[in-house]
Amino acid sequence: MSASAGVRLEGRRAIVTGGARGIGGRIAQTLAGEGAEVIILDRLVEEGRRCANEIGGRYIQVDLADPGDAERAAEEAAQLLGGVDVLVNCAGIFSGTDLTELTTAEWDLLFAINVRAMLTTMQVAARTMIPARRGRIINLASMAAKKGGAHEAAYAASKAAVVALTRAVAHEWGPHGITANSICPGYVLTEMGANTRTPELVAAWEAMSPLGRLGTVDDVAGVALFLCLPESGYMTGQAINVTGGMVTH
Ligand SMILES: NC(=O)c1ccc[n+]([C@@H]2O[C@H](COP(=O)([O-])OP(=O)(O)OC[C@H]3O[C@@H](n4cnc5c(N)ncnc54)[C@H](O)[C@@H]3O)[C@@H](O)[C@H]2O)c1
């Protein structure tokens, strides 16, 4: 921790989608711990309220699969905050399905939550970021965007779309003083994928990292915080790996 820890985001107003638990929960906590005013958007009411209470923030219920609801919730958050300085799009779902079994309904749901909702929340945030001539957008992709993986075609494709969408945003809104980057985590032990996790699977993933371990929510939250700070002001359009070296491109 640096000597100035606790105040580096004072006065900054942040929206964190998927902030009720897991990686998003830790990002919300980390930004609030640096003085940011945080609103969590999530579909999990109990967890969302608890997380918001713990960090002195607020919670708004939303189903990001529904574009109208996504816009309503993001707009409500932006109004409560009086503007948005930081938008972290962390909500996402995973599905592990054989390609031969993958339905278009499943594909559409993954793209609706993992990608399309980002478009909506970014459009809402831009309504105040563009006039303010500043803003930080951080979108959660995955190493699956760069690596692919068997039985995760829809997930990997949706995360590659996140990377491409974020690059386009960086180009289009850079002239307005807004940076947009995506983070590509490796394997982090959260609720995501917990139903199919085995000790053998975890050991296999650990062995893939030169550092010999899986990622933690803190590993990802630390990079998200960096992307909010002045020190990263010249970084935009990047897809940053937080994979313990499992992916290096
Ligand atoms: N855990 C990993 O290994 C890993 C690896 C790479 C990328 N990621 C990405 O990181 C992000 C966070 O994942 P996590 O591991 O913390 O998973 P998680 O399941 O613990 O958290 C995801 C959050 O998104 C919310 N969410 C999902 N669908 C929603 C909807 N329709 N409306 C509103 N909220 C919704 C959930 O309620 C939950 O709070 C995701 O985008 C995920 O794809 C995770």
PDB file of C-alpha atoms and ligand atoms in Angstrom:
ATOM      1  CA  MET A   1       0.000   0.000   0.000  1.00  0.00           C
ATOM      2  CA  SER A   2       1.294   3.428  -0.868  1.00  0.00           C
ATOM      3  CA  ALA A   3       1.377   6.252   1.649  1.00  0.00           C
ATOM      4  CA  SER A   4      -1.563   7.910  -0.098  1.00  0.00           C
ATOM      5  CA  ALA A   5      -3.769   4.780  -0.012  1.00  0.00           C
ATOM      6  CA  GLY A   6      -7.305   5.664   0.913  1.00  0.00           C
ATOM      7  CA  VAL A   7      -7.675   8.932  -0.959  1.00  0.00           C
ATOM      8  CA  ARG A   8      -6.521   8.354  -4.502  1.00  0.00           C
ATOM      9  CA  LEU A   9     -10.074   8.325  -5.884  1.00  0.00           C
ATOM     10  CA  GLU A  10     -11.595  10.919  -3.614  1.00  0.00           C
ATOM     11  CA  GLY A  11     -14.296  12.863  -5.449  1.00  0.00           C
ATOM     12  CA  ARG A  12     -14.580  10.182  -8.149  1.00  0.00           C
ATOM     13  CA  ARG A  13     -18.004   8.677  -8.875  1.00  0.00           C
ATOM     14  CA  ALA A  14     -18.026   5.031  -9.927  1.00  0.00           C
ATOM     15  CA  ILE A  15     -20.507   2.478 -11.203  1.00  0.00           C
ATOM     16  CA  VAL A  16     -19.547  -1.196 -10.856  1.00  0.00           C
ATOM     17  CA  THR A  17     -21.772  -3.752 -12.561  1.00  0.00           C
ATOM     18  CA  GLY A  18     -21.597  -7.263 -11.154  1.00  0.00           C
ATOM     19  CA  GLY A  19     -20.351  -5.742  -7.911  1.00  0.00           C
ATOM     20  CA  ALA A  20     -22.418  -7.901  -5.563  1.00  0.00           C
ATOM     21  CA  ARG A  21     -19.757 -10.584  -5.234  1.00  0.00           C
ATOM     22  CA  GLY A  22     -16.587 -12.077  -6.703  1.00  0.00           C
ATOM     23  CA  ILE A  23     -14.226  -9.928  -8.756  1.00  0.00           C
ATOM     24  CA  GLY A  24     -16.724  -7.057  -9.083  1.00  0.00           C
ATOM     25  CA  GLY A  25     -17.332  -7.081  -5.329  1.00  0.00           C
ATOM     26  CA  ARG A  26     -13.620  -6.687  -4.650  1.00  0.00           C
ATOM     27  CA  ILE A  27     -13.271  -3.970  -7.291  1.00  0.00           C
ATOM     28  CA  ALA A  28     -16.168  -2.033  -5.713  1.00  0.00           C
ATOM     29  CA  GLN A  29     -14.553  -2.400  -2.292  1.00  0.00           C
ATOM     30  CA  THR A  30     -11.131  -1.341  -3.594  1.00  0.00           C
ATOM     31  CA  LEU A  31     -12.438   1.772  -5.362  1.00  0.00           C
ATOM     32  CA  ALA A  32     -14.490   2.749  -2.296  1.00  0.00           C
ATOM     33  CA  GLY A  33     -11.418   2.130  -0.130  1.00  0.00           C
ATOM     34  CA  GLU A  34      -9.642   4.796  -2.173  1.00  0.00           C
ATOM     35  CA  GLY A  35     -12.409   7.296  -1.537  1.00  0.00           C
ATOM     36  CA  ALA A  36     -14.615   6.779  -4.610  1.00  0.00           C
ATOM     37  CA  GLU A  37     -18.382   7.031  -4.334  1.00  0.00           C
ATOM     38  CA  VAL A  38     -19.574   3.662  -5.622  1.00  0.00           C
ATOM     39  CA  ILE A  39     -22.900   2.347  -6.885  1.00  0.00           C
ATOM     40  CA  ILE A  40     -23.231  -1.391  -7.478  1.00  0.00           C
ATOM     41  CA  LEU A  41     -25.520  -2.655 -10.240  1.00  0.00           C
ATOM     42  CA  ASP A  42     -26.340  -6.352  -9.917  1.00  0.00           C
ATOM     43  CA  ARG A  43     -29.245  -8.768 -10.053  1.00  0.00           C
ATOM     44  CA  LEU A  44     -28.424 -10.299  -6.632  1.00  0.00           C
ATOM     45  CA  VAL A  45     -30.376  -8.199  -4.148  1.00  0.00           C
ATOM     46  CA  GLU A  46     -29.152  -9.571  -0.819  1.00  0.00           C
ATOM     47  CA  GLU A  47     -25.478  -9.751  -1.823  1.00  0.00           C
ATOM     48  CA  GLY A  48     -25.635  -6.396  -3.603  1.00  0.00           C
ATOM     49  CA  ARG A  49     -27.121  -4.629  -0.591  1.00  0.00           C
ATOM     50  CA  ARG A  50     -24.668  -6.269   1.791  1.00  0.00           C
ATOM     51  CA  CYS A  51     -21.662  -5.355  -0.339  1.00  0.00           C
ATOM     52  CA  ALA A  52     -22.885  -1.772  -0.760  1.00  0.00           C
ATOM     53  CA  ASN A  53     -23.456  -1.427   2.996  1.00  0.00           C
ATOM     54  CA  GLU A  54     -19.997  -2.753   3.772  1.00  0.00           C
ATOM     55  CA  ILE A  55     -18.291  -0.200   1.538  1.00  0.00           C
ATOM     56  CA  GLY A  56     -20.545   2.777   2.281  1.00  0.00           C
ATOM     57  CA  GLY A  57     -21.926   2.692  -1.250  1.00  0.00           C
ATOM     58  CA  ARG A  58     -25.314   2.131  -2.857  1.00  0.00           C
ATOM     59  CA  TYR A  59     -26.965  -0.736  -4.682  1.00  0.00           C
ATOM     60  CA  ILE A  60     -29.405  -0.805  -7.586  1.00  0.00           C
ATOM     61  CA  GLN A  61     -31.065  -4.013  -8.703  1.00  0.00           C
ATOM     62  CA  VAL A  62     -30.893  -4.742 -12.422  1.00  0.00           C
ATOM     63  CA  ASP A  63     -31.196  -7.539 -14.913  1.00  0.00           C
ATOM     64  CA  LEU A  64     -28.555  -6.658 -17.467  1.00  0.00           C
ATOM     65  CA  ALA A  65     -29.966  -9.229 -19.878  1.00  0.00           C
ATOM     66  CA  ASP A  66     -32.769  -6.732 -20.463  1.00  0.00           C
ATOM     67  CA  PRO A  67     -31.468  -3.651 -22.330  1.00  0.00           C
ATOM     68  CA  GLY A  68     -34.314  -1.446 -21.083  1.00  0.00           C
ATOM     69  CA  ASP A  69     -33.640  -2.397 -17.485  1.00  0.00           C
ATOM     70  CA  ALA A  70     -29.894  -1.936 -17.990  1.00  0.00           C
ATOM     71  CA  GLU A  71     -30.427   1.602 -19.273  1.00  0.00           C
ATOM     72  CA  ARG A  72     -32.915   2.420 -16.493  1.00  0.00           C
ATOM     73  CA  ALA A  73     -30.517   1.255 -13.756  1.00  0.00           C
ATOM     74  CA  ALA A  74     -27.421   2.903 -15.243  1.00  0.00           C
ATOM     75  CA  GLU A  75     -29.327   6.163 -15.706  1.00  0.00           C
ATOM     76  CA  GLU A  76     -30.583   6.004 -12.097  1.00  0.00           C
ATOM     77  CA  ALA A  77     -27.015   5.457 -10.867  1.00  0.00           C
ATOM     78  CA  ALA A  78     -25.640   8.298 -12.985  1.00  0.00           C
ATOM     79  CA  GLN A  79     -28.297  10.658 -11.643  1.00  0.00           C
ATOM     80  CA  LEU A  80     -27.729   9.638  -8.017  1.00  0.00           C
ATOM     81  CA  LEU A  81     -23.999  10.205  -8.452  1.00  0.00           C
ATOM     82  CA  GLY A  82     -24.476  13.446 -10.372  1.00  0.00           C
ATOM     83  CA  GLY A  83     -22.208  12.125 -13.140  1.00  0.00           C
ATOM     84  CA  VAL A  84     -19.902   9.179 -13.782  1.00  0.00           C
ATOM     85  CA  ASP A  85     -16.101   9.291 -13.658  1.00  0.00           C
ATOM     86  CA  VAL A  86     -15.437   5.542 -13.585  1.00  0.00           C
ATOM     87  CA  LEU A  87     -17.462   2.722 -15.110  1.00  0.00           C
ATOM     88  CA  VAL A  88     -16.435  -0.864 -14.395  1.00  0.00           C
ATOM     89  CA  ASN A  89     -18.419  -3.439 -16.353  1.00  0.00           C
ATOM     90  CA  CYS A  90     -17.819  -6.649 -14.443  1.00  0.00           C
ATOM     91  CA  ALA A  91     -21.136  -8.519 -14.628  1.00  0.00           C
ATOM     92  CA  GLY A  92     -20.875 -11.675 -16.652  1.00  0.00           C
ATOM     93  CA  ILE A  93     -21.957 -15.274 -16.946  1.00  0.00           C
ATOM     94  CA  PHE A  94     -20.143 -18.421 -18.032  1.00  0.00           C
ATOM     95  CA  SER A  95     -21.459 -21.474 -19.788  1.00  0.00           C
ATOM     96  CA  GLY A  96     -19.553 -24.625 -20.546  1.00  0.00           C
ATOM     97  CA  THR A  97     -21.384 -26.322 -23.390  1.00  0.00           C
ATOM     98  CA  ASP A  98     -20.241 -28.638 -26.168  1.00  0.00           C
ATOM     99  CA  LEU A  99     -20.293 -26.880 -29.529  1.00  0.00           C
ATOM    100  CA  THR A 100     -22.648 -29.533 -30.885  1.00  0.00           C
ATOM    101  CA  GLU A 101     -25.131 -28.754 -28.077  1.00  0.00           C
ATOM    102  CA  LEU A 102     -24.787 -24.960 -28.026  1.00  0.00           C
ATOM    103  CA  THR A 103     -28.132 -23.300 -28.737  1.00  0.00           C
ATOM    104  CA  THR A 104     -28.648 -19.866 -30.210  1.00  0.00           C
ATOM    105  CA  ALA A 105     -30.655 -18.976 -27.090  1.00  0.00           C
ATOM    106  CA  GLU A 106     -27.649 -19.670 -24.880  1.00  0.00           C
ATOM    107  CA  TRP A 107     -25.373 -17.775 -27.281  1.00  0.00           C
ATOM    108  CA  ASP A 108     -27.731 -14.774 -27.251  1.00  0.00           C
ATOM    109  CA  LEU A 109     -27.975 -14.722 -23.443  1.00  0.00           C
ATOM    110  CA  LEU A 110     -24.205 -14.734 -23.033  1.00  0.00           C
ATOM    111  CA  PHE A 111     -23.802 -11.946 -25.556  1.00  0.00           C
ATOM    112  CA  ALA A 112     -26.673  -9.960 -24.004  1.00  0.00           C
ATOM    113  CA  ILE A 113     -25.150  -9.986 -20.513  1.00  0.00           C
ATOM    114  CA  ASN A 114     -21.429 -10.152 -21.298  1.00  0.00           C
ATOM    115  CA  VAL A 115     -21.308  -7.631 -24.154  1.00  0.00           C
ATOM    116  CA  ARG A 116     -24.543  -5.833 -25.066  1.00  0.00           C
ATOM    117  CA  ALA A 117     -25.130  -4.590 -21.509  1.00  0.00           C
ATOM    118  CA  MET A 118     -21.694  -2.956 -21.645  1.00  0.00           C
ATOM    119  CA  LEU A 119     -22.743  -0.965 -24.684  1.00  0.00           C
ATOM    120  CA  THR A 120     -25.779   0.341 -22.796  1.00  0.00           C
ATOM    121  CA  THR A 121     -23.962   1.265 -19.568  1.00  0.00           C
ATOM    122  CA  MET A 122     -21.144   2.909 -21.538  1.00  0.00           C
ATOM    123  CA  GLN A 123     -23.627   4.982 -23.543  1.00  0.00           C
ATOM    124  CA  VAL A 124     -25.243   6.182 -20.315  1.00  0.00           C
ATOM    125  CA  ALA A 125     -21.883   6.966 -18.681  1.00  0.00           C
ATOM    126  CA  ALA A 126     -20.705   8.819 -21.788  1.00  0.00           C
ATOM    127  CA  ARG A 127     -23.588  11.274 -21.450  1.00  0.00           C
ATOM    128  CA  THR A 128     -21.702  12.829 -18.543  1.00  0.00           C
ATOM    129  CA  MET A 129     -18.140  11.722 -19.359  1.00  0.00           C
ATOM    130  CA  ILE A 130     -18.050  13.390 -22.778  1.00  0.00           C
ATOM    131  CA  PRO A 131     -19.166  16.846 -21.567  1.00  0.00           C
ATOM    132  CA  ALA A 132     -16.813  16.523 -18.568  1.00  0.00           C
ATOM    133  CA  ARG A 133     -13.976  15.579 -20.949  1.00  0.00           C
ATOM    134  CA  ARG A 134     -12.812  12.787 -18.676  1.00  0.00           C
ATOM    135  CA  GLY A 135     -13.697   9.210 -17.800  1.00  0.00           C
ATOM    136  CA  ARG A 136     -12.280   5.769 -17.185  1.00  0.00           C
ATOM    137  CA  ILE A 137     -14.008   2.700 -18.589  1.00  0.00           C
ATOM    138  CA  ILE A 138     -12.892  -0.778 -17.547  1.00  0.00           C
ATOM    139  CA  ASN A 139     -14.526  -3.818 -19.112  1.00  0.00           C
ATOM    140  CA  LEU A 140     -13.981  -7.340 -17.827  1.00  0.00           C
ATOM    141  CA  ALA A 141     -13.038  -9.699 -20.624  1.00  0.00           C
ATOM    142  CA  SER A 142     -11.151 -12.951 -20.000  1.00  0.00           C
ATOM    143  CA  MET A 143      -8.122 -14.891 -21.124  1.00  0.00           C
ATOM    144  CA  ALA A 144     -10.714 -16.892 -23.048  1.00  0.00           C
ATOM    145  CA  ALA A 145     -10.851 -13.900 -25.442  1.00  0.00           C
ATOM    146  CA  LYS A 146      -7.277 -14.588 -26.504  1.00  0.00           C
ATOM    147  CA  LYS A 147      -6.927 -18.302 -25.870  1.00  0.00           C
ATOM    148  CA  GLY A 148     -10.349 -19.769 -26.565  1.00  0.00           C
ATOM    149  CA  GLY A 149     -11.019 -23.098 -24.927  1.00  0.00           C
ATOM    150  CA  ALA A 150     -12.983 -26.263 -25.514  1.00  0.00           C
ATOM    151  CA  HIS A 151     -16.629 -26.204 -24.393  1.00  0.00           C
ATOM    152  CA  GLU A 152     -16.682 -22.424 -23.979  1.00  0.00           C
ATOM    153  CA  ALA A 153     -17.295 -21.151 -27.501  1.00  0.00           C
ATOM    154  CA  ALA A 154     -20.036 -18.676 -26.605  1.00  0.00           C
ATOM    155  CA  TYR A 155     -18.152 -17.397 -23.569  1.00  0.00           C
ATOM    156  CA  ALA A 156     -14.855 -17.012 -25.460  1.00  0.00           C
ATOM    157  CA  ALA A 157     -16.565 -15.314 -28.407  1.00  0.00           C
ATOM    158  CA  SER A 158     -18.424 -12.924 -26.093  1.00  0.00           C
ATOM    159  CA  LYS A 159     -15.185 -11.995 -24.322  1.00  0.00           C
ATOM    160  CA  ALA A 160     -13.363 -11.445 -27.638  1.00  0.00           C
ATOM    161  CA  ALA A 161     -16.234  -9.131 -28.501  1.00  0.00           C
ATOM    162  CA  VAL A 162     -15.621  -7.264 -25.232  1.00  0.00           C
ATOM    163  CA  VAL A 163     -11.989  -6.712 -26.226  1.00  0.00           C
ATOM    164  CA  ALA A 164     -12.954  -5.459 -29.693  1.00  0.00           C
ATOM    165  CA  LEU A 165     -15.773  -3.267 -28.365  1.00  0.00           C
ATOM    166  CA  THR A 166     -13.426  -1.720 -25.803  1.00  0.00           C
ATOM    167  CA  ARG A 167     -10.825  -0.948 -28.487  1.00  0.00           C
ATOM    168  CA  ALA A 168     -13.486   0.766 -30.595  1.00  0.00           C
ATOM    169  CA  VAL A 169     -14.585   2.836 -27.589  1.00  0.00           C
ATOM    170  CA  ALA A 170     -10.974   3.838 -26.939  1.00  0.00           C
ATOM    171  CA  HIS A 171     -10.659   5.125 -30.501  1.00  0.00           C
ATOM    172  CA  GLU A 172     -14.024   6.888 -30.614  1.00  0.00           C
ATOM    173  CA  TRP A 173     -14.053   8.499 -27.178  1.00  0.00           C
ATOM    174  CA  GLY A 174     -10.310   9.064 -26.714  1.00  0.00           C
ATOM    175  CA  PRO A 175     -10.651  12.538 -28.256  1.00  0.00           C
ATOM    176  CA  HIS A 176     -13.111  13.305 -25.418  1.00  0.00           C
ATOM    177  CA  GLY A 177     -10.537  12.473 -22.738  1.00  0.00           C
ATOM    178  CA  ILE A 178     -11.973   9.028 -21.958  1.00  0.00           C
ATOM    179  CA  THR A 179      -9.840   5.910 -21.655  1.00  0.00           C
ATOM    180  CA  ALA A 180     -11.255   2.420 -22.172  1.00  0.00           C
ATOM    181  CA  ASN A 181      -9.405  -0.768 -21.370  1.00  0.00           C
ATOM    182  CA  SER A 182     -10.367  -4.382 -20.846  1.00  0.00           C
ATOM    183  CA  ILE A 183      -8.933  -6.758 -18.269  1.00  0.00           C
ATOM    184  CA  CYS A 184      -8.410 -10.402 -19.159  1.00  0.00           C
ATOM    185  CA  PRO A 185      -8.218 -12.404 -15.935  1.00  0.00           C
ATOM    186  CA  GLY A 186      -6.999 -15.976 -15.825  1.00  0.00           C
ATOM    187  CA  TYR A 187      -8.669 -18.455 -13.492  1.00  0.00           C
ATOM    188  CA  VAL A 188      -9.973 -16.854 -10.280  1.00  0.00           C
ATOM    189  CA  LEU A 189     -11.771 -18.919  -7.646  1.00  0.00           C
ATOM    190  CA  THR A 190     -15.195 -17.260  -7.479  1.00  0.00           C
ATOM    191  CA  GLU A 191     -18.744 -18.549  -7.786  1.00  0.00           C
ATOM    192  CA  MET A 192     -18.255 -18.549 -11.549  1.00  0.00           C
ATOM    193  CA  GLY A 193     -17.568 -22.119 -12.636  1.00  0.00           C
ATOM    194  CA  ALA A 194     -17.781 -23.384  -9.039  1.00  0.00           C
ATOM    195  CA  ASN A 195     -20.391 -26.001  -9.924  1.00  0.00           C
ATOM    196  CA  THR A 196     -17.995 -27.879 -12.217  1.00  0.00           C
ATOM    197  CA  ARG A 197     -14.759 -27.268 -10.285  1.00  0.00           C
ATOM    198  CA  THR A 198     -12.668 -30.202  -9.079  1.00  0.00           C
ATOM    199  CA  PRO A 199      -9.319 -30.327  -7.215  1.00  0.00           C
ATOM    200  CA  GLU A 200      -7.766 -31.876 -10.348  1.00  0.00           C
ATOM    201  CA  LEU A 201      -9.020 -29.012 -12.517  1.00  0.00           C
ATOM    202  CA  VAL A 202      -7.642 -26.420 -10.097  1.00  0.00           C
ATOM    203  CA  ALA A 203      -4.259 -28.186  -9.984  1.00  0.00           C
ATOM    204  CA  ALA A 204      -4.139 -28.315 -13.783  1.00  0.00           C
ATOM    205  CA  TRP A 205      -4.803 -24.576 -14.042  1.00  0.00           C
ATOM    206  CA  GLU A 206      -2.257 -23.774 -11.330  1.00  0.00           C
ATOM    207  CA  ALA A 207       0.373 -25.698 -13.278  1.00  0.00           C
ATOM    208  CA  MET A 208      -0.291 -23.538 -16.354  1.00  0.00           C
ATOM    209  CA  SER A 209       0.919 -20.400 -14.593  1.00  0.00           C
ATOM    210  CA  PRO A 210       4.659 -19.773 -14.349  1.00  0.00           C
ATOM    211  CA  LEU A 211       3.826 -18.327 -10.942  1.00  0.00           C
ATOM    212  CA  GLY A 212       2.275 -21.649  -9.932  1.00  0.00           C
ATOM    213  CA  ARG A 213      -1.007 -20.336  -8.622  1.00  0.00           C
ATOM    214  CA  LEU A 214      -4.449 -19.147  -9.651  1.00  0.00           C
ATOM    215  CA  GLY A 215      -5.449 -15.502  -9.649  1.00  0.00           C
ATOM    216  CA  THR A 216      -7.217 -13.808  -6.746  1.00  0.00           C
ATOM    217  CA  VAL A 217      -9.891 -11.141  -6.724  1.00  0.00           C
ATOM    218  CA  ASP A 218      -7.213  -8.790  -5.337  1.00  0.00           C
ATOM    219  CA  ASP A 219      -4.948  -9.472  -8.328  1.00  0.00           C
ATOM    220  CA  VAL A 220      -7.707  -8.231 -10.630  1.00  0.00           C
ATOM    221  CA  ALA A 221      -8.947  -5.397  -8.394  1.00  0.00           C
ATOM    222  CA  GLY A 222      -5.412  -3.983  -8.135  1.00  0.00           C
ATOM    223  CA  VAL A 223      -5.186  -3.667 -11.910  1.00  0.00           C
ATOM    224  CA  ALA A 224      -8.664  -2.148 -12.096  1.00  0.00           C
ATOM    225  CA  LEU A 225      -7.631   0.445  -9.517  1.00  0.00           C
ATOM    226  CA  PHE A 226      -4.478   1.244 -11.500  1.00  0.00           C
ATOM    227  CA  LEU A 227      -6.651   1.866 -14.577  1.00  0.00           C
ATOM    228  CA  CYS A 228      -8.558   4.509 -12.603  1.00  0.00           C
ATOM    229  CA  LEU A 229      -5.454   6.401 -11.477  1.00  0.00           C
ATOM    230  CA  PRO A 230      -3.557   9.239 -13.188  1.00  0.00           C
ATOM    231  CA  GLU A 231      -0.565   6.881 -13.561  1.00  0.00           C
ATOM    232  CA  SER A 232      -2.435   4.917 -16.270  1.00  0.00           C
ATOM    233  CA  GLY A 233      -3.723   7.995 -18.086  1.00  0.00           C
ATOM    234  CA  TYR A 234      -1.843   7.202 -21.300  1.00  0.00           C
ATOM    235  CA  MET A 235      -3.148   3.629 -21.511  1.00  0.00           C
ATOM    236  CA  THR A 236      -6.213   3.038 -23.625  1.00  0.00           C
ATOM    237  CA  GLY A 237      -7.570   0.347 -25.922  1.00  0.00           C
ATOM    238  CA  GLN A 238      -5.568  -2.326 -24.108  1.00  0.00           C
ATOM    239  CA  ALA A 239      -6.615  -5.857 -23.168  1.00  0.00           C
ATOM    240  CA  ILE A 240      -4.544  -6.444 -20.068  1.00  0.00           C
ATOM    241  CA  ASN A 241      -3.780  -9.989 -18.997  1.00  0.00           C
ATOM    242  CA  VAL A 242      -3.977 -10.813 -15.293  1.00  0.00           C
ATOM    243  CA  THR A 243      -3.248 -14.487 -15.806  1.00  0.00           C
ATOM    244  CA  GLY A 244      -0.074 -15.237 -13.885  1.00  0.00           C
ATOM    245  CA  GLY A 245       1.625 -15.593 -17.258  1.00  0.00           C
ATOM    246  CA  MET A 246      -0.771 -18.207 -18.643  1.00  0.00           C
ATOM    247  CA  VAL A 247      -1.320 -15.863 -21.583  1.00  0.00           C
ATOM    248  CA  THR A 248       1.383 -13.451 -22.734  1.00  0.00           C
ATOM    249  CA  HIS A 249      -0.041 -11.760 -25.802  1.00  0.00           C
TER     250      HIS A 249
HETATM  251  N1  LIG B   1     -13.597 -16.077 -12.200  1.00  0.00           N
HETATM  252  C1  LIG B   1     -12.818 -16.209 -13.268  1.00  0.00           C
HETATM  253  O1  LIG B   1     -12.002 -17.140 -13.347  1.00  0.00           O
HETATM  254  C2  LIG B   1     -12.884 -15.227 -14.378  1.00  0.00           C
HETATM  255  C3  LIG B   1     -11.908 -15.306 -15.382  1.00  0.00           C
HETATM  256  C4  LIG B   1     -11.946 -14.412 -16.440  1.00  0.00           C
HETATM  257  C5  LIG B   1     -12.924 -13.440 -16.493  1.00  0.00           C
HETATM  258  N2  LIG B   1     -13.872 -13.381 -15.515  1.00  0.00           N
HETATM  259  C6  LIG B   1     -14.905 -12.328 -15.656  1.00  0.00           C
HETATM  260  O2  LIG B   1     -14.928 -11.516 -14.503  1.00  0.00           O
HETATM  261  C7  LIG B   1     -16.244 -11.021 -14.282  1.00  0.00           C
HETATM  262  C8  LIG B   1     -16.665 -11.330 -12.848  1.00  0.00           C
HETATM  263  O3  LIG B   1     -16.728 -12.734 -12.690  1.00  0.00           O
HETATM  264  P1  LIG B   1     -16.680 -13.454 -11.260  1.00  0.00           P
HETATM  265  O4  LIG B   1     -15.677 -14.525 -11.369  1.00  0.00           O
HETATM  266  O5  LIG B   1     -16.561 -12.464 -10.166  1.00  0.00           O
HETATM  267  O6  LIG B   1     -18.115 -14.181 -11.273  1.00  0.00           O
HETATM  268  P2  LIG B   1     -19.366 -14.082 -10.294  1.00  0.00           P
HETATM  269  O7  LIG B   1     -20.345 -15.018 -10.855  1.00  0.00           O
HETATM  270  O8  LIG B   1     -18.926 -14.259  -8.886  1.00  0.00           O
HETATM  271  O9  LIG B   1     -19.851 -12.567 -10.468  1.00  0.00           O
HETATM  272  C9  LIG B   1     -20.584 -12.136 -11.568  1.00  0.00           C
HETATM  273  C10 LIG B   1     -21.547 -11.082 -11.108  1.00  0.00           C
HETATM  274  O10 LIG B   1     -22.306 -10.649 -12.250  1.00  0.00           O
HETATM  275  C11 LIG B   1     -23.663 -10.570 -11.860  1.00  0.00           C
HETATM  276  N3  LIG B   1     -24.559 -10.784 -12.994  1.00  0.00           N
HETATM  277  C12 LIG B   1     -24.605 -11.862 -13.811  1.00  0.00           C
HETATM  278  N4  LIG B   1     -25.619 -11.758 -14.668  1.00  0.00           N
HETATM  279  C13 LIG B   1     -26.260 -10.594 -14.394  1.00  0.00           C
HETATM  280  C14 LIG B   1     -27.403  -9.946 -14.920  1.00  0.00           C
HETATM  281  N5  LIG B   1     -28.129 -10.488 -15.903  1.00  0.00           N
HETATM  282  N6  LIG B   1     -27.751  -8.748 -14.403  1.00  0.00           N
HETATM  283  C15 LIG B   1     -27.052  -8.203 -13.406  1.00  0.00           C
HETATM  284  N7  LIG B   1     -25.970  -8.781 -12.844  1.00  0.00           N
HETATM  285  C16 LIG B   1     -25.577  -9.967 -13.336  1.00  0.00           C
HETATM  286  C17 LIG B   1     -23.825 -11.686 -10.840  1.00  0.00           C
HETATM  287  O11 LIG B   1     -24.998 -11.541 -10.062  1.00  0.00           O
HETATM  288  C18 LIG B   1     -22.536 -11.585 -10.061  1.00  0.00           C
HETATM  289  O12 LIG B   1     -22.628 -10.706  -8.978  1.00  0.00           O
HETATM  290  C19 LIG B   1     -17.122 -11.691 -15.344  1.00  0.00           C
HETATM  291  O13 LIG B   1     -17.315 -10.810 -16.420  1.00  0.00           O
HETATM  292  C20 LIG B   1     -16.297 -12.892 -15.763  1.00  0.00           C
HETATM  293  O14 LIG B   1     -16.613 -13.329 -17.056  1.00  0.00           O
HETATM  294  C21 LIG B   1     -13.875 -14.243 -14.460  1.00  0.00           C
END
